[in-house]
Amino acid sequence: MGIFSRFKKKGNINLSKSDFKTESEDFEVLSVTVSGDFFEKFPQAKKKDNYTGKSTLVTNTTSLSLFGNKVDITYDPSEIELNENKFIEQINRNLNWIADNESGIKSGITKKLLPLKNENWLEENESELSESEFIKRIKLTSISFFGKGNSELIFSDGDLFWKHDIVADLNTKNKLTDINIRG
């Protein structure tokens, strides 16, 4: 084992379009209310008179092992701004970066959420958690990729926040932009 073996890259992910399974789900939107400033905040949204009706959600999904966990990888092909093969190449680059930066990602999540846990989410008679205890309990479960190359990492919380998901957003430059709990 060489002196720099601990810096060896972990990412060796090379997915292709055939690795993804296409799934579709029909649903009906019964009612949607759009606030007055919605179109100012999201100018790319198309204004419509009616947001109700039948629609189909299509996702492409695969699974792989990452951080020692089975992780579901998904994207919506209708959101892609590149051709699909180039988009999957971008997914591979991002996945390899994620695989090589587990400690930085988990450290960023811990920095944001450990104070929340210790100040507001302790059970009666539960001791404050250390950074290492917090990091050991969170597990990556899924990653969704979006049309512009940003992604959303979902972690199970190890019952830190009463089984809420931990959501960490990565921008196109692989910078954590938002970390929250949801559920």
mmCIF file of C-alpha atoms in Angstrom:
data_model
loop_
_atom_site.group_PDB
_atom_site.id
_atom_site.type_symbol
_atom_site.label_atom_id
_atom_site.label_comp_id
_atom_site.label_asym_id
_atom_site.label_seq_id
_atom_site.Cartn_x
_atom_site.Cartn_y
_atom_site.Cartn_z
ATOM 1 C CA MET A 1 0.000 0.000 0.000
ATOM 2 C CA GLY A 2 1.549 3.292 -1.103
ATOM 3 C CA ILE A 3 1.758 6.488 0.894
ATOM 4 C CA PHE A 4 -1.008 8.089 -1.194
ATOM 5 C CA SER A 5 -3.331 5.065 -1.294
ATOM 6 C CA ARG A 6 -5.777 6.744 1.070
ATOM 7 C CA PHE A 7 -6.299 9.438 -1.584
ATOM 8 C CA LYS A 8 -7.204 6.865 -4.228
ATOM 9 C CA LYS A 9 -10.351 7.740 -6.119
ATOM 10 C CA LYS A 10 -13.371 5.617 -5.202
ATOM 11 C CA GLY A 11 -15.558 6.555 -8.137
ATOM 12 C CA ASN A 12 -15.488 4.167 -11.065
ATOM 13 C CA ILE A 13 -19.058 4.640 -12.229
ATOM 14 C CA ASN A 14 -19.841 4.387 -15.923
ATOM 15 C CA LEU A 15 -23.582 4.065 -16.461
ATOM 16 C CA SER A 16 -25.141 3.927 -19.914
ATOM 17 C CA LYS A 17 -28.695 4.556 -21.075
ATOM 18 C CA SER A 18 -29.367 0.792 -21.080
ATOM 19 C CA ASP A 19 -28.655 0.665 -17.315
ATOM 20 C CA PHE A 20 -31.769 2.760 -16.650
ATOM 21 C CA LYS A 21 -35.296 1.389 -16.525
ATOM 22 C CA THR A 22 -38.058 3.726 -17.709
ATOM 23 C CA GLU A 23 -41.031 3.929 -15.382
ATOM 24 C CA SER A 24 -44.212 5.901 -15.903
ATOM 25 C CA GLU A 25 -47.053 6.755 -13.595
ATOM 26 C CA ASP A 26 -50.339 8.311 -14.573
ATOM 27 C CA PHE A 27 -51.883 10.798 -12.199
ATOM 28 C CA GLU A 28 -54.631 13.372 -12.163
ATOM 29 C CA VAL A 29 -54.165 16.901 -10.859
ATOM 30 C CA LEU A 30 -57.395 17.959 -9.185
ATOM 31 C CA SER A 31 -56.495 21.457 -8.049
ATOM 32 C CA VAL A 32 -53.461 23.715 -8.103
ATOM 33 C CA THR A 33 -53.174 27.239 -6.741
ATOM 34 C CA VAL A 34 -50.321 29.378 -8.054
ATOM 35 C CA SER A 35 -49.282 32.382 -5.961
ATOM 36 C CA GLY A 36 -49.091 35.797 -7.589
ATOM 37 C CA ASP A 37 -45.282 36.003 -7.596
ATOM 38 C CA PHE A 38 -44.734 32.440 -8.859
ATOM 39 C CA PHE A 39 -44.056 33.487 -12.470
ATOM 40 C CA GLU A 40 -41.654 36.201 -11.309
ATOM 41 C CA LYS A 41 -39.652 33.619 -9.368
ATOM 42 C CA PHE A 42 -39.899 30.984 -12.114
ATOM 43 C CA PRO A 43 -40.013 32.796 -15.464
ATOM 44 C CA GLN A 44 -39.350 29.534 -17.309
ATOM 45 C CA ALA A 45 -42.772 28.220 -16.212
ATOM 46 C CA LYS A 46 -45.455 28.447 -18.840
ATOM 47 C CA LYS A 47 -48.552 30.376 -17.853
ATOM 48 C CA LYS A 48 -51.750 28.389 -18.220
ATOM 49 C CA ASP A 49 -55.339 29.095 -17.294
ATOM 50 C CA ASN A 50 -55.848 25.592 -15.937
ATOM 51 C CA TYR A 51 -53.329 23.352 -14.147
ATOM 52 C CA THR A 52 -55.702 20.433 -13.642
ATOM 53 C CA GLY A 53 -56.107 17.253 -15.657
ATOM 54 C CA LYS A 54 -54.433 13.951 -16.412
ATOM 55 C CA SER A 55 -50.700 13.687 -16.811
ATOM 56 C CA THR A 56 -47.927 11.107 -16.826
ATOM 57 C CA LEU A 57 -44.726 11.237 -14.813
ATOM 58 C CA VAL A 58 -41.821 9.472 -16.544
ATOM 59 C CA THR A 59 -38.586 8.664 -14.728
ATOM 60 C CA ASN A 60 -35.511 6.693 -15.659
ATOM 61 C CA THR A 61 -34.166 4.723 -12.702
ATOM 62 C CA THR A 62 -31.236 2.497 -11.821
ATOM 63 C CA SER A 63 -29.525 1.418 -8.602
ATOM 64 C CA LEU A 64 -25.898 1.128 -7.607
ATOM 65 C CA SER A 65 -23.749 0.763 -4.514
ATOM 66 C CA LEU A 66 -22.444 4.047 -3.146
ATOM 67 C CA PHE A 67 -21.035 4.713 0.356
ATOM 68 C CA GLY A 68 -21.746 1.026 1.060
ATOM 69 C CA ASN A 69 -25.493 1.467 0.445
ATOM 70 C CA LYS A 70 -27.882 0.608 -2.368
ATOM 71 C CA VAL A 71 -28.674 3.999 -3.910
ATOM 72 C CA ASP A 72 -31.459 4.675 -6.429
ATOM 73 C CA ILE A 73 -30.453 7.023 -9.258
ATOM 74 C CA THR A 74 -33.254 8.808 -11.129
ATOM 75 C CA TYR A 75 -33.857 11.478 -13.729
ATOM 76 C CA ASP A 76 -36.822 12.769 -15.700
ATOM 77 C CA PRO A 77 -35.997 12.523 -19.434
ATOM 78 C CA SER A 78 -38.389 15.397 -20.233
ATOM 79 C CA GLU A 79 -36.153 17.797 -18.212
ATOM 80 C CA ILE A 80 -32.934 17.104 -20.109
ATOM 81 C CA GLU A 81 -31.451 20.082 -21.924
ATOM 82 C CA LEU A 82 -28.642 18.032 -23.558
ATOM 83 C CA ASN A 83 -29.001 14.881 -25.588
ATOM 84 C CA GLU A 84 -29.664 11.954 -23.266
ATOM 85 C CA ASN A 85 -26.293 10.216 -23.743
ATOM 86 C CA LYS A 86 -24.415 13.425 -22.892
ATOM 87 C CA PHE A 87 -26.687 13.896 -19.877
ATOM 88 C CA ILE A 88 -25.818 10.383 -18.660
ATOM 89 C CA GLU A 89 -22.103 11.203 -19.127
ATOM 90 C CA GLN A 90 -22.699 14.220 -16.887
ATOM 91 C CA ILE A 91 -24.487 11.973 -14.353
ATOM 92 C CA ASN A 92 -21.434 9.680 -14.368
ATOM 93 C CA ARG A 93 -19.059 12.602 -13.706
ATOM 94 C CA ASN A 94 -21.270 13.806 -10.854
ATOM 95 C CA LEU A 95 -21.640 10.308 -9.380
ATOM 96 C CA ASN A 96 -17.878 9.783 -9.473
ATOM 97 C CA TRP A 97 -17.373 13.148 -7.762
ATOM 98 C CA ILE A 98 -19.950 12.190 -5.112
ATOM 99 C CA ALA A 99 -18.263 8.797 -4.586
ATOM 100 C CA ASP A 100 -14.889 10.510 -4.123
ATOM 101 C CA ASN A 101 -16.249 13.158 -1.728
ATOM 102 C CA GLU A 102 -18.335 11.231 0.797
ATOM 103 C CA SER A 103 -16.639 12.768 3.823
ATOM 104 C CA GLY A 104 -17.023 16.342 2.535
ATOM 105 C CA ILE A 105 -20.694 15.844 1.723
ATOM 106 C CA LYS A 106 -21.480 14.247 5.074
ATOM 107 C CA SER A 107 -19.414 16.886 6.859
ATOM 108 C CA GLY A 108 -21.433 19.657 5.167
ATOM 109 C CA ILE A 109 -24.692 17.981 6.178
ATOM 110 C CA THR A 110 -23.441 17.517 9.727
ATOM 111 C CA LYS A 111 -22.305 21.129 10.028
ATOM 112 C CA LYS A 112 -25.804 22.302 9.097
ATOM 113 C CA LEU A 113 -28.001 19.734 10.860
ATOM 114 C CA LEU A 114 -26.098 18.639 13.978
ATOM 115 C CA PRO A 115 -26.897 21.898 15.830
ATOM 116 C CA LEU A 116 -30.567 21.462 14.864
ATOM 117 C CA LYS A 117 -30.526 17.896 16.213
ATOM 118 C CA ASN A 118 -28.804 18.814 19.467
ATOM 119 C CA GLU A 119 -30.867 21.955 20.097
ATOM 120 C CA ASN A 120 -34.355 20.855 19.016
ATOM 121 C CA TRP A 121 -34.629 17.137 18.239
ATOM 122 C CA LEU A 122 -33.234 15.322 21.273
ATOM 123 C CA GLU A 123 -35.479 12.755 22.927
ATOM 124 C CA GLU A 124 -36.018 12.994 26.668
ATOM 125 C CA ASN A 125 -32.793 11.869 28.413
ATOM 126 C CA GLU A 126 -30.945 11.638 25.061
ATOM 127 C CA SER A 127 -27.375 12.967 25.106
ATOM 128 C CA GLU A 128 -26.087 15.404 22.516
ATOM 129 C CA LEU A 129 -24.565 13.723 19.486
ATOM 130 C CA SER A 130 -20.995 14.196 18.329
ATOM 131 C CA GLU A 131 -20.115 14.837 14.681
ATOM 132 C CA SER A 132 -18.858 11.275 14.221
ATOM 133 C CA GLU A 133 -22.032 9.783 15.750
ATOM 134 C CA PHE A 134 -24.192 11.936 13.473
ATOM 135 C CA ILE A 135 -22.182 10.977 10.364
ATOM 136 C CA LYS A 136 -22.405 7.237 11.180
ATOM 137 C CA ARG A 137 -26.202 7.371 11.347
ATOM 138 C CA ILE A 138 -26.996 9.049 8.018
ATOM 139 C CA LYS A 139 -27.133 6.813 4.922
ATOM 140 C CA LEU A 140 -27.427 7.849 1.285
ATOM 141 C CA THR A 141 -30.534 6.235 -0.278
ATOM 142 C CA SER A 142 -31.193 8.068 -3.553
ATOM 143 C CA ILE A 143 -29.983 10.740 -5.948
ATOM 144 C CA SER A 144 -32.178 12.588 -8.432
ATOM 145 C CA PHE A 145 -30.578 14.442 -11.339
ATOM 146 C CA PHE A 146 -32.252 17.411 -12.976
ATOM 147 C CA GLY A 147 -32.100 18.902 -16.471
ATOM 148 C CA LYS A 148 -29.407 21.492 -15.830
ATOM 149 C CA GLY A 149 -27.095 19.002 -14.069
ATOM 150 C CA ASN A 150 -27.917 19.819 -10.464
ATOM 151 C CA SER A 151 -28.882 16.981 -8.145
ATOM 152 C CA GLU A 152 -30.660 16.137 -4.927
ATOM 153 C CA LEU A 153 -29.152 13.604 -2.509
ATOM 154 C CA ILE A 154 -31.560 11.911 -0.093
ATOM 155 C CA PHE A 155 -30.228 10.369 3.109
ATOM 156 C CA SER A 156 -32.113 8.293 5.661
ATOM 157 C CA ASP A 157 -31.733 10.045 8.976
ATOM 158 C CA GLY A 158 -30.947 7.023 11.162
ATOM 159 C CA ASP A 159 -33.904 8.164 13.293
ATOM 160 C CA LEU A 160 -32.131 11.427 14.184
ATOM 161 C CA PHE A 161 -35.179 13.449 13.087
ATOM 162 C CA TRP A 162 -37.938 10.888 13.693
ATOM 163 C CA LYS A 163 -37.397 9.217 10.300
ATOM 164 C CA HIS A 164 -37.532 12.381 8.190
ATOM 165 C CA ASP A 165 -35.360 12.364 5.069
ATOM 166 C CA ILE A 166 -32.260 14.503 4.912
ATOM 167 C CA VAL A 167 -32.121 16.349 1.579
ATOM 168 C CA ALA A 168 -28.883 17.834 0.270
ATOM 169 C CA ASP A 169 -28.893 19.785 -2.999
ATOM 170 C CA LEU A 170 -25.773 19.943 -5.189
ATOM 171 C CA ASN A 171 -25.458 22.555 -7.906
ATOM 172 C CA THR A 172 -23.792 21.924 -11.268
ATOM 173 C CA LYS A 173 -20.376 22.683 -9.727
ATOM 174 C CA ASN A 174 -20.948 20.057 -6.993
ATOM 175 C CA LYS A 175 -21.400 22.621 -4.239
ATOM 176 C CA LEU A 176 -23.917 21.924 -1.464
ATOM 177 C CA THR A 177 -26.501 24.680 -1.864
ATOM 178 C CA ASP A 178 -29.272 23.609 0.483
ATOM 179 C CA ILE A 179 -29.533 21.041 3.283
ATOM 180 C CA ASN A 180 -32.820 20.331 5.072
ATOM 181 C CA ILE A 181 -35.011 17.642 6.519
ATOM 182 C CA ARG A 182 -38.288 16.650 4.892
ATOM 183 C CA GLY A 183 -41.079 14.248 5.568
#
